[in-house]
Amino acid sequence: MDLGLNEEHSMGTTIIGVTYNGGVVLGADSRTSTGMYVANRASDKITQLTDNVYVCRSGSAADSQIVSDYVRYFLHQHTIQLGQPATVKVAANLVRLLAYNNKNMLQTGLIVGGWDKYEGGKIYGIPLGGTIIEQPFAIGGSGSSYLYGFFDQAWKEGMTQEEAEQLVVKAVSLAIARDGASGGVVRTVTIDAEGVKRKFYPGDELPLWHEELQPQNSLLDILNASSPEPMNI
Amino acid sequence: MSTQMVEVPPKGGFSFDLCRRNAMLAKKSEGAKAPSFRKTGTTIVGLIFQDGVILGADTRATEGPIVADKNCEKIHYIAPNIYCCGAGTAADTEAVTDMVSSQLQLHRYHTSRESRVVTALTLLKRHLFNYQGYVQAALVLGGVDVTGPHLHTIYPHGSTDTLPFATMGSGSLAAMSVFEDKFKEGLTREEGIKLVTEAICAGIFNDLGSGSNVDVCVITKGDKEYLRNHLMPNPRTYVSEKGYTFPKKTEVLLTKITPLKETEEIPEARDDMEE
């Protein structure tokens, strides 16, 4: 049985970034896999770039960590030179420059999200290849394939912070249910004018979906019942 | 957004697809040998307990199917307060840990401060990333510094994880199963050493690439203890008490010694006339 333990460390992943009325919510699962083995079941894929800008990482773990490290360093210098907090647009463009100029060697998809005083809450998606696209919401990673339809239906403009957080947690848990390379816990980071809040949803507190639900009105329950009850449909 | 496809896991059993082609190749070019693989035979673990960090490793070094060293040291010194277990190519783990250890020593002279685990982590991950995974070193780095106890895993491609308990190497699955069952936060020193030993033993007995003895290293604030061969569950049994004697097979009949002599060339007498 070859589990592919010597393959590169990659994050199957589901990552999401969503804007709401006043800020952004970033969400991710926590599974890092090497081949078919889960190398880390509780990893943190949402890393800090500055006080007000965070990035969700997907794809190769090494590549995404190195890119975040470099961008954090450049942004730190930029903040010192500028004299005020960096904007989300600058952070996203720094990520994009690294991703585009090294596109042959990198394999990582990133979602940059944050809040600044000029534009408010903003989400930028930077997929493989180094495109930068500003979006009201962005999804990425292998689990995102299962969420396109869900977001088309569930997304709406001008949500509140609670609605946005609930949407993100629901979406990540749906992807975890269907994508083998996503799993573990759901981590969210909410960024608004006041600051940053991290939340953690352990696996057993996530909503259940479809086959994971306990069967109701199963034939066995009816057969084993002491007195025959009429079935309710 | 991802360009990856969802892969179907391989079916079990032997795949006979390439046998005919391999046989043809072997016959054709006078036995073109199939490339042999080198397993990263090792079980290395680390965990954080209430006072610091405990690292553990087995002691078998393999060269293909052969055990090259029955009692090698896989827990490498990085700094007085930082140690690193290494799995993968032995030369790579030795070289990279020695290199970072000397860089940290120079850094200590420069800053007059105790080294921090994150410094070692960054030096190692940058080096490994720069070599894009060709430096096959998978490491479990642990230590205690002014900011507290830390445990990290570093993969050959340069990615790192920070965890309360970690395992690496071919025996990592066996060791991880022990940790997932019995680990809890705030273990005492004795409990921690016992758990680490159990995890390494799981690797030693269930993984072909790991074996021999258990090494343990306990690092706490201001103190470290390297328990070399803490447990030796594979002693050499059935050693004959008589010792070994080898019967004489060939009988000596005659001994003659002729010392080497200088031979002199004596020109022989010649009759023919010389000008």
Coordinates of C-alpha atoms in Angstrom, one line a residue:
Chain A
M1 CA 0.0 0.0 0.0
D2 CA 1.8 3.1 -1.2
L3 CA 0.7 6.1 0.8
G4 CA 3.1 8.3 -1.1
L5 CA 4.8 9.5 2.1
N6 CA 7.7 10.9 0.3
E7 CA 5.6 13.2 -1.9
E8 CA 5.6 16.9 -1.4
H9 CA 3.7 18.3 1.5
S10 CA 0.5 19.8 0.0
M11 CA -2.6 21.3 1.4
G12 CA -5.6 19.7 -0.4
T13 CA -7.7 22.5 1.2
T14 CA -10.7 24.5 1.2
I15 CA -10.1 28.2 1.5
I16 CA -12.7 31.0 1.5
G17 CA -12.7 34.8 1.7
V18 CA -15.9 36.8 2.0
T19 CA -16.7 40.5 2.4
Y20 CA -19.5 41.8 4.5
N21 CA -20.8 45.1 5.6
G22 CA -17.8 46.5 7.5
G23 CA -15.0 43.9 7.0
V24 CA -14.0 40.5 5.7
V25 CA -14.2 36.9 7.0
L26 CA -11.5 34.4 6.0
G27 CA -12.1 30.7 6.5
A28 CA -10.2 27.5 5.9
D29 CA -10.1 23.8 6.9
S30 CA -7.0 22.3 8.6
R31 CA -5.8 19.3 6.7
T32 CA -2.2 19.0 5.3
S33 CA -1.5 15.9 3.4
T34 CA 1.6 14.1 2.0
G35 CA 0.2 11.8 -0.7
M36 CA -2.6 9.8 1.1
Y37 CA -1.3 10.5 4.6
V38 CA -2.6 13.4 6.7
A39 CA 0.7 15.0 7.9
N40 CA -1.0 17.6 10.0
R41 CA -4.7 17.5 11.0
A42 CA -4.8 20.8 12.7
S43 CA -2.7 23.2 10.6
D44 CA -3.4 26.9 10.4
K45 CA -3.7 28.0 6.8
I46 CA -4.7 31.6 7.5
T47 CA -1.4 33.5 8.1
Q48 CA -0.8 37.0 9.1
L49 CA 0.8 39.4 6.7
T50 CA 0.2 42.6 8.7
D51 CA -2.0 43.6 11.6
N52 CA -4.9 44.2 9.2
V53 CA -4.2 41.8 6.3
Y54 CA -4.2 38.0 6.4
V55 CA -3.8 35.4 3.6
C56 CA -5.3 32.0 3.1
R57 CA -2.8 29.5 1.7
S58 CA -3.5 26.5 -0.6
G59 CA -1.5 24.2 -2.8
S60 CA 2.1 23.4 -1.9
A61 CA 2.8 24.0 1.8
A62 CA 6.4 25.0 1.3
D63 CA 5.7 27.3 -1.6
S64 CA 2.9 29.1 0.1
Q65 CA 4.8 29.5 3.4
I66 CA 7.8 31.0 1.6
V67 CA 5.6 33.4 -0.3
S68 CA 3.9 34.6 2.9
D69 CA 7.2 35.0 4.6
Y70 CA 8.6 37.1 1.8
V71 CA 5.5 39.3 1.5
R72 CA 5.4 39.8 5.3
Y73 CA 8.9 41.0 5.1
F74 CA 8.3 43.4 2.2
L75 CA 5.1 44.7 3.8
H76 CA 6.9 45.4 7.0
Q77 CA 9.5 47.5 5.1
H78 CA 6.7 49.2 3.2
T79 CA 4.8 50.0 6.4
I80 CA 7.9 51.6 7.9
Q81 CA 8.6 53.6 4.8
L82 CA 4.9 54.6 4.3
G83 CA 4.4 55.6 8.0
Q84 CA 0.9 54.1 8.2
P85 CA -0.7 50.6 7.9
A86 CA -0.4 49.0 4.5
T87 CA -3.5 48.7 2.3
V88 CA -5.0 45.4 1.3
K89 CA -4.4 46.2 -2.3
V90 CA -0.7 46.7 -1.8
A91 CA -0.4 43.4 0.1
A92 CA -2.3 41.5 -2.6
N93 CA -0.2 43.0 -5.3
L94 CA 3.0 42.0 -3.6
V95 CA 1.7 38.5 -3.4
R96 CA 0.7 38.7 -7.0
L97 CA 4.2 39.9 -8.2
L98 CA 5.9 37.0 -6.4
A99 CA 3.3 34.5 -7.8
Y100 CA 3.4 35.8 -11.4
N101 CA 7.2 36.3 -11.7
N102 CA 7.9 32.8 -10.3
K103 CA 5.0 31.1 -12.0
N104 CA 7.1 28.2 -13.4
M105 CA 8.4 27.2 -10.0
L106 CA 5.5 27.9 -7.6
Q107 CA 2.3 25.9 -7.1
T108 CA 0.2 27.8 -4.7
G109 CA -3.2 29.5 -4.8
L110 CA -3.8 32.3 -2.3
I111 CA -6.7 34.5 -1.1
V112 CA -5.6 37.8 0.5
G113 CA -8.1 39.6 2.7
G114 CA -8.1 42.5 5.1
W115 CA -9.4 45.9 6.1
D116 CA -7.9 49.3 5.5
K117 CA -9.3 52.8 6.1
Y118 CA -9.5 53.8 2.4
E119 CA -11.4 50.9 0.9
G120 CA -12.8 49.0 3.9
G121 CA -12.9 45.3 3.7
K122 CA -11.5 43.7 0.5
I123 CA -10.8 40.2 -0.8
Y124 CA -8.3 39.5 -3.6
G125 CA -8.0 36.1 -5.2
I126 CA -4.6 35.1 -6.6
P127 CA -4.8 31.6 -8.2
L128 CA -2.1 29.5 -9.9
G129 CA -0.3 31.6 -12.6
G130 CA -0.4 34.9 -10.7
T131 CA -3.7 36.6 -11.8
I132 CA -5.0 39.1 -9.3
I133 CA -8.7 39.6 -9.1
E134 CA -10.7 41.6 -6.6
Q135 CA -13.9 39.8 -5.7
P136 CA -16.7 40.3 -3.2
F137 CA -16.0 36.6 -2.2
A138 CA -13.4 34.1 -3.3
I139 CA -13.0 30.4 -2.9
G140 CA -9.9 28.2 -3.5
G141 CA -8.3 24.9 -3.0
S142 CA -9.4 21.4 -4.1
G143 CA -12.6 21.6 -2.0
S144 CA -13.7 24.8 -3.7
S145 CA -15.0 22.8 -6.7
Y146 CA -17.9 21.7 -4.6
L147 CA -18.8 25.3 -3.5
Y148 CA -19.3 27.2 -6.8
G149 CA -23.0 26.3 -7.0
F150 CA -23.5 26.8 -3.2
F151 CA -22.1 30.3 -3.3
D152 CA -24.1 31.2 -6.5
Q153 CA -27.2 30.5 -4.5
A154 CA -26.3 31.5 -0.9
W155 CA -24.2 34.7 -1.4
K156 CA -25.8 38.1 -1.0
E157 CA -24.4 41.6 -0.8
G158 CA -24.4 43.5 2.5
M159 CA -24.5 40.6 5.0
T160 CA -23.8 41.2 8.7
Q161 CA -20.8 39.8 10.4
E162 CA -22.7 36.9 12.0
E163 CA -24.3 36.0 8.6
A164 CA -20.9 36.1 6.9
E165 CA -19.3 33.9 9.5
Q166 CA -22.1 31.4 9.4
L167 CA -21.9 31.3 5.6
V168 CA -18.1 30.6 5.7
V169 CA -18.4 27.9 8.4
K170 CA -21.3 26.2 6.5
A171 CA -19.4 26.4 3.2
V172 CA -16.1 24.9 4.6
S173 CA -18.0 22.1 6.3
L174 CA -19.8 21.3 3.1
A175 CA -16.5 21.1 1.2
I176 CA -15.0 18.9 4.0
A177 CA -17.9 16.5 3.7
R178 CA -17.3 16.0 0.0
D179 CA -13.5 16.6 -0.5
G180 CA -11.1 13.9 0.7
A181 CA -8.2 16.4 0.8
S182 CA -10.0 18.7 3.2
G183 CA -10.8 18.0 6.8
G184 CA -10.1 18.5 10.4
V185 CA -11.3 21.8 12.0
V186 CA -12.6 25.0 10.6
R187 CA -10.7 28.2 11.4
T188 CA -12.0 31.6 10.7
V189 CA -10.4 35.1 10.9
T190 CA -12.7 38.1 11.0
I191 CA -11.1 41.5 10.2
D192 CA -12.8 44.8 10.6
A193 CA -12.1 48.4 11.7
E194 CA -11.8 47.3 15.3
G195 CA -9.2 44.6 14.7
V196 CA -8.9 40.9 14.2
K197 CA -10.8 38.0 15.8
R198 CA -9.8 34.3 15.4
K199 CA -12.4 31.6 15.8
F200 CA -12.1 27.9 15.9
Y201 CA -14.8 25.3 15.2
P202 CA -13.7 21.7 16.1
G203 CA -14.8 18.9 13.8
D204 CA -17.5 17.6 16.0
E205 CA -19.3 20.9 16.3
L206 CA -19.8 21.3 12.5
P207 CA -23.2 20.7 11.0
L208 CA -23.7 17.2 9.5
W209 CA -24.7 16.7 5.9
H210 CA -26.5 14.1 3.9
E211 CA -25.0 10.6 4.5
E212 CA -23.5 11.7 7.8
L213 CA -26.9 12.2 9.3
Q214 CA -28.3 9.4 11.4
P215 CA -31.0 7.5 9.4
Q216 CA -34.5 8.4 10.5
N217 CA -37.5 6.1 10.4
S218 CA -35.2 3.3 9.3
L219 CA -36.9 0.0 8.6
L220 CA -34.9 -1.7 11.3
D221 CA -36.3 0.7 14.0
I222 CA -39.8 -0.1 12.8
L223 CA -39.2 -3.9 12.8
N224 CA -37.7 -3.8 16.2
A225 CA -40.4 -1.6 17.7
S226 CA -42.5 -3.3 20.4
S227 CA -45.9 -2.3 18.9
P228 CA -46.3 -1.6 15.3
E229 CA -46.5 2.2 14.7
P230 CA -47.9 3.8 11.6
M231 CA -45.1 5.3 9.4
N232 CA -45.1 9.0 9.1
I233 CA -44.0 10.4 5.8
Chain B
M1 CA -9.1 27.4 -8.9
S2 CA -6.9 24.4 -8.3
T3 CA -5.7 22.6 -11.4
Q4 CA -5.3 19.3 -9.5
M5 CA -7.6 16.5 -10.5
V6 CA -9.2 14.3 -7.8
E7 CA -7.0 11.1 -7.9
V8 CA -8.5 7.6 -7.7
P9 CA -6.6 5.7 -5.0
P10 CA -4.5 2.8 -6.5
K11 CA -6.2 -0.6 -6.3
G12 CA -4.6 -3.2 -4.1
G13 CA -2.5 -6.1 -5.2
F14 CA 0.4 -6.4 -7.7
S15 CA 0.1 -4.7 -11.0
F16 CA 1.5 -6.9 -13.7
D17 CA 1.3 -4.3 -16.5
L18 CA 5.0 -3.7 -16.7
C19 CA 6.4 -7.2 -16.3
R20 CA 6.6 -8.0 -20.0
R21 CA 8.3 -4.8 -20.7
N22 CA 10.8 -5.2 -17.9
A23 CA 11.6 -8.7 -18.9
M24 CA 12.2 -7.5 -22.5
L25 CA 14.5 -4.7 -21.3
A26 CA 16.5 -7.1 -19.1
K27 CA 17.0 -9.5 -21.9
K28 CA 17.8 -6.8 -24.5
S29 CA 20.6 -4.8 -23.0
E30 CA 22.4 -7.5 -21.1
G31 CA 20.5 -7.1 -17.9
A32 CA 19.5 -3.4 -17.6
K33 CA 18.9 -3.3 -13.9
A34 CA 15.8 -1.7 -12.5
P35 CA 16.5 1.3 -10.2
S36 CA 16.6 0.4 -6.6
F37 CA 14.8 2.5 -4.0
R38 CA 16.1 3.8 -0.8
K39 CA 13.6 3.9 2.0
T40 CA 13.9 6.5 4.7
G41 CA 14.0 3.9 7.4
T42 CA 13.4 5.7 10.6
T43 CA 11.0 6.5 13.4
I44 CA 11.5 9.9 15.0
V45 CA 9.0 11.6 17.4
G46 CA 8.7 14.7 19.6
L47 CA 6.3 15.9 22.1
I48 CA 5.7 18.8 24.4
F49 CA 5.2 18.0 28.1
Q50 CA 4.6 20.3 31.1
D51 CA 8.2 21.3 31.6
G52 CA 9.6 21.3 28.0
V53 CA 10.2 19.0 25.0
I54 CA 11.0 15.3 24.7
L55 CA 12.5 13.9 21.4
G56 CA 12.8 10.3 20.6
A57 CA 14.4 8.2 17.8
D58 CA 15.2 4.6 16.8
T59 CA 18.8 3.7 15.9
R60 CA 18.8 1.8 12.7
A61 CA 20.5 3.1 9.6
T62 CA 19.7 1.3 6.3
E63 CA 21.3 1.0 2.9
G64 CA 18.5 -0.5 0.8
P65 CA 17.7 -3.8 2.5
I66 CA 20.8 -4.0 4.6
V67 CA 21.3 -2.5 8.1
A68 CA 24.3 -0.3 7.7
D69 CA 24.5 0.8 11.4
K70 CA 22.7 -1.0 14.2
N71 CA 23.2 1.8 16.7
C72 CA 23.5 5.2 15.0
E73 CA 22.6 8.5 16.6
K74 CA 19.6 10.3 15.0
I75 CA 19.2 13.0 17.6
H76 CA 21.5 15.8 16.5
Y77 CA 22.8 18.7 18.6
I78 CA 21.8 22.2 17.3
A79 CA 22.3 24.3 20.4
P80 CA 22.6 23.7 24.1
N81 CA 18.9 24.1 24.4
I82 CA 17.8 22.8 20.9
Y83 CA 18.0 19.3 19.5
C84 CA 16.9 17.9 16.1
C85 CA 15.9 14.4 15.1
G86 CA 16.6 13.6 11.4
A87 CA 15.0 11.2 9.0
G88 CA 15.9 10.7 5.3
T89 CA 19.3 10.6 3.7
A90 CA 21.7 10.3 6.6
A91 CA 24.3 12.5 5.0
D92 CA 21.8 15.2 4.3
T93 CA 20.5 15.3 7.9
E94 CA 24.0 15.3 9.4
A95 CA 25.2 18.0 7.0
V96 CA 22.2 20.3 7.4
T97 CA 22.1 20.1 11.2
D98 CA 25.8 20.6 11.5
M99 CA 25.6 23.6 9.2
V100 CA 22.8 25.2 11.1
S101 CA 24.4 24.4 14.4
S102 CA 27.5 26.3 13.5
Q103 CA 25.5 29.2 12.1
L104 CA 23.7 29.4 15.4
Q105 CA 27.0 29.3 17.3
L106 CA 28.2 32.3 15.4
H107 CA 24.9 34.0 15.9
R108 CA 25.2 33.5 19.7
Y109 CA 28.6 35.1 19.7
H110 CA 27.2 38.0 17.7
T111 CA 24.1 38.6 19.9
S112 CA 25.3 37.2 23.3
R113 CA 21.9 35.5 23.7
E114 CA 20.6 32.0 24.0
S115 CA 19.5 30.7 20.6
R116 CA 15.8 30.5 19.8
V117 CA 14.1 27.5 18.2
V118 CA 12.4 29.7 15.5
T119 CA 15.9 30.9 14.4
A120 CA 17.0 27.3 13.8
L121 CA 13.6 26.6 12.1
T122 CA 14.0 29.5 9.7
L123 CA 17.6 28.7 8.8
L124 CA 16.7 25.1 8.2
K125 CA 13.5 25.8 6.1
R126 CA 15.2 28.4 3.9
H127 CA 18.1 26.0 3.1
L128 CA 15.7 23.1 2.3
F129 CA 13.4 25.3 0.2
N130 CA 16.4 26.7 -1.8
Y131 CA 17.3 23.1 -2.7
Q132 CA 13.7 22.3 -3.8
G133 CA 13.5 19.0 -1.9
Y134 CA 16.7 17.6 -3.2
V135 CA 18.3 17.8 0.2
Q136 CA 16.2 14.8 1.6
A137 CA 16.1 15.7 5.2
A138 CA 12.9 15.4 7.2
L139 CA 13.4 16.9 10.7
V140 CA 11.7 17.1 14.1
L141 CA 13.1 20.2 15.8
G142 CA 12.5 20.8 19.5
G143 CA 13.9 23.0 22.2
V144 CA 13.2 25.4 25.0
D145 CA 14.2 29.0 24.9
V146 CA 13.1 32.3 26.5
T147 CA 9.8 32.2 24.8
G148 CA 9.0 28.7 26.0
P149 CA 9.0 25.1 24.7
H150 CA 8.7 24.6 20.9
L151 CA 8.3 21.6 18.6
H152 CA 8.3 21.8 14.8
T153 CA 8.4 19.4 11.9
I154 CA 10.3 20.4 8.8
Y155 CA 9.7 18.6 5.5
P156 CA 12.3 18.2 2.7
H157 CA 10.6 20.8 0.5
G158 CA 10.9 23.4 3.2
S159 CA 7.4 23.5 4.7
T160 CA 7.1 23.5 8.5
D161 CA 4.4 22.7 11.0
T162 CA 4.2 23.6 14.7
L163 CA 2.6 20.9 16.7
P164 CA 2.3 19.7 20.3
F165 CA 3.3 16.1 19.2
A166 CA 4.9 15.0 15.9
T167 CA 6.3 11.9 14.2
M168 CA 8.3 11.6 11.0
G169 CA 10.0 8.8 9.0
S170 CA 8.8 5.5 7.6
G171 CA 7.6 4.4 11.1
S172 CA 5.7 7.7 11.6
L173 CA 2.3 6.1 11.1
A174 CA 2.9 3.4 13.8
A175 CA 4.2 6.1 16.2
M176 CA 1.5 8.5 15.4
S177 CA -1.2 5.9 16.2
V178 CA 0.3 5.6 19.7
F179 CA 0.4 9.4 20.2
E180 CA -3.1 9.9 18.9
D181 CA -4.3 7.4 21.5
K182 CA -2.4 8.4 24.6
F183 CA -1.2 12.0 24.2
K184 CA -2.6 14.6 26.5
E185 CA -1.5 18.1 27.5
G186 CA 0.6 18.6 30.6
L187 CA 2.3 15.2 30.8
T188 CA 4.9 14.7 33.5
R189 CA 8.5 13.9 32.7
E190 CA 8.1 10.1 33.4
E191 CA 4.8 9.9 31.5
G192 CA 6.3 11.8 28.6
I193 CA 9.4 9.6 28.4
K194 CA 7.2 6.5 28.6
L195 CA 4.9 7.7 25.8
V196 CA 7.9 8.6 23.6
T197 CA 9.5 5.2 24.2
E198 CA 6.2 3.4 23.4
A199 CA 5.8 5.3 20.1
I200 CA 9.4 4.5 19.0
C201 CA 8.9 0.9 19.9
A202 CA 5.7 0.8 17.8
G203 CA 7.9 2.0 14.9
I204 CA 10.7 -0.4 15.7
F205 CA 8.5 -3.5 15.8
N206 CA 6.1 -2.7 13.0
D207 CA 8.2 -0.9 10.5
L208 CA 11.0 -2.7 8.6
G209 CA 13.0 0.4 8.2
S210 CA 13.3 1.1 11.9
G211 CA 14.8 -1.1 14.6
S212 CA 17.4 -1.6 17.3
N213 CA 17.3 0.8 20.3
V214 CA 15.4 3.8 21.5
D215 CA 17.2 7.1 22.0
V216 CA 15.5 9.8 24.1
C217 CA 16.4 13.5 24.7
V218 CA 14.6 15.6 27.3
I219 CA 15.0 19.4 27.1
T220 CA 13.7 21.6 29.8
K221 CA 14.3 25.2 30.7
G222 CA 18.0 25.5 31.4
D223 CA 18.7 21.8 31.3
K224 CA 18.9 19.0 28.8
E225 CA 19.3 15.2 29.2
Y226 CA 20.4 13.0 26.3
L227 CA 19.4 9.4 27.2
R228 CA 21.4 7.4 24.7
N229 CA 20.0 3.9 24.3
H230 CA 17.4 4.6 26.9
L231 CA 15.8 1.3 26.0
M232 CA 17.4 -1.7 24.2
P233 CA 14.6 -4.0 23.3
N234 CA 16.6 -5.9 20.7
P235 CA 19.5 -7.5 22.5
R236 CA 21.7 -10.0 20.8
T237 CA 20.4 -13.3 22.2
Y238 CA 21.9 -16.8 21.9
V239 CA 25.5 -15.7 22.1
S240 CA 27.5 -18.9 22.5
E241 CA 29.4 -19.0 25.8
K242 CA 32.1 -21.3 24.4
G243 CA 33.1 -18.7 21.9
Y244 CA 34.0 -19.5 18.4
T245 CA 36.9 -21.7 17.2
F246 CA 37.7 -22.5 13.6
P247 CA 39.0 -26.0 12.9
K248 CA 42.3 -26.3 11.0
K249 CA 41.6 -27.5 7.5
T250 CA 45.0 -27.6 5.8
E251 CA 48.0 -29.5 7.5
V252 CA 51.4 -27.9 7.1
L253 CA 54.0 -30.5 5.9
L254 CA 57.2 -28.4 5.2
T255 CA 58.2 -24.8 6.0
K256 CA 61.1 -23.4 3.9
I257 CA 62.1 -19.7 4.0
T258 CA 64.3 -18.3 1.2
P259 CA 65.4 -14.8 1.9
L260 CA 65.5 -12.5 -1.2
K261 CA 69.0 -12.1 -2.5
E262 CA 70.5 -9.5 -4.9
T263 CA 71.1 -11.2 -8.2
E264 CA 74.3 -10.0 -10.1
E265 CA 74.5 -9.9 -13.8
I266 CA 77.8 -11.5 -14.8
P267 CA 78.6 -10.8 -18.5
E268 CA 79.4 -14.1 -20.1
A269 CA 82.8 -14.6 -21.9
R270 CA 82.6 -13.9 -25.5
D271 CA 84.9 -15.1 -28.3
D272 CA 84.0 -12.8 -31.1
M273 CA 86.3 -9.9 -31.7
E274 CA 85.4 -6.4 -30.6
E275 CA 86.6 -3.3 -32.4

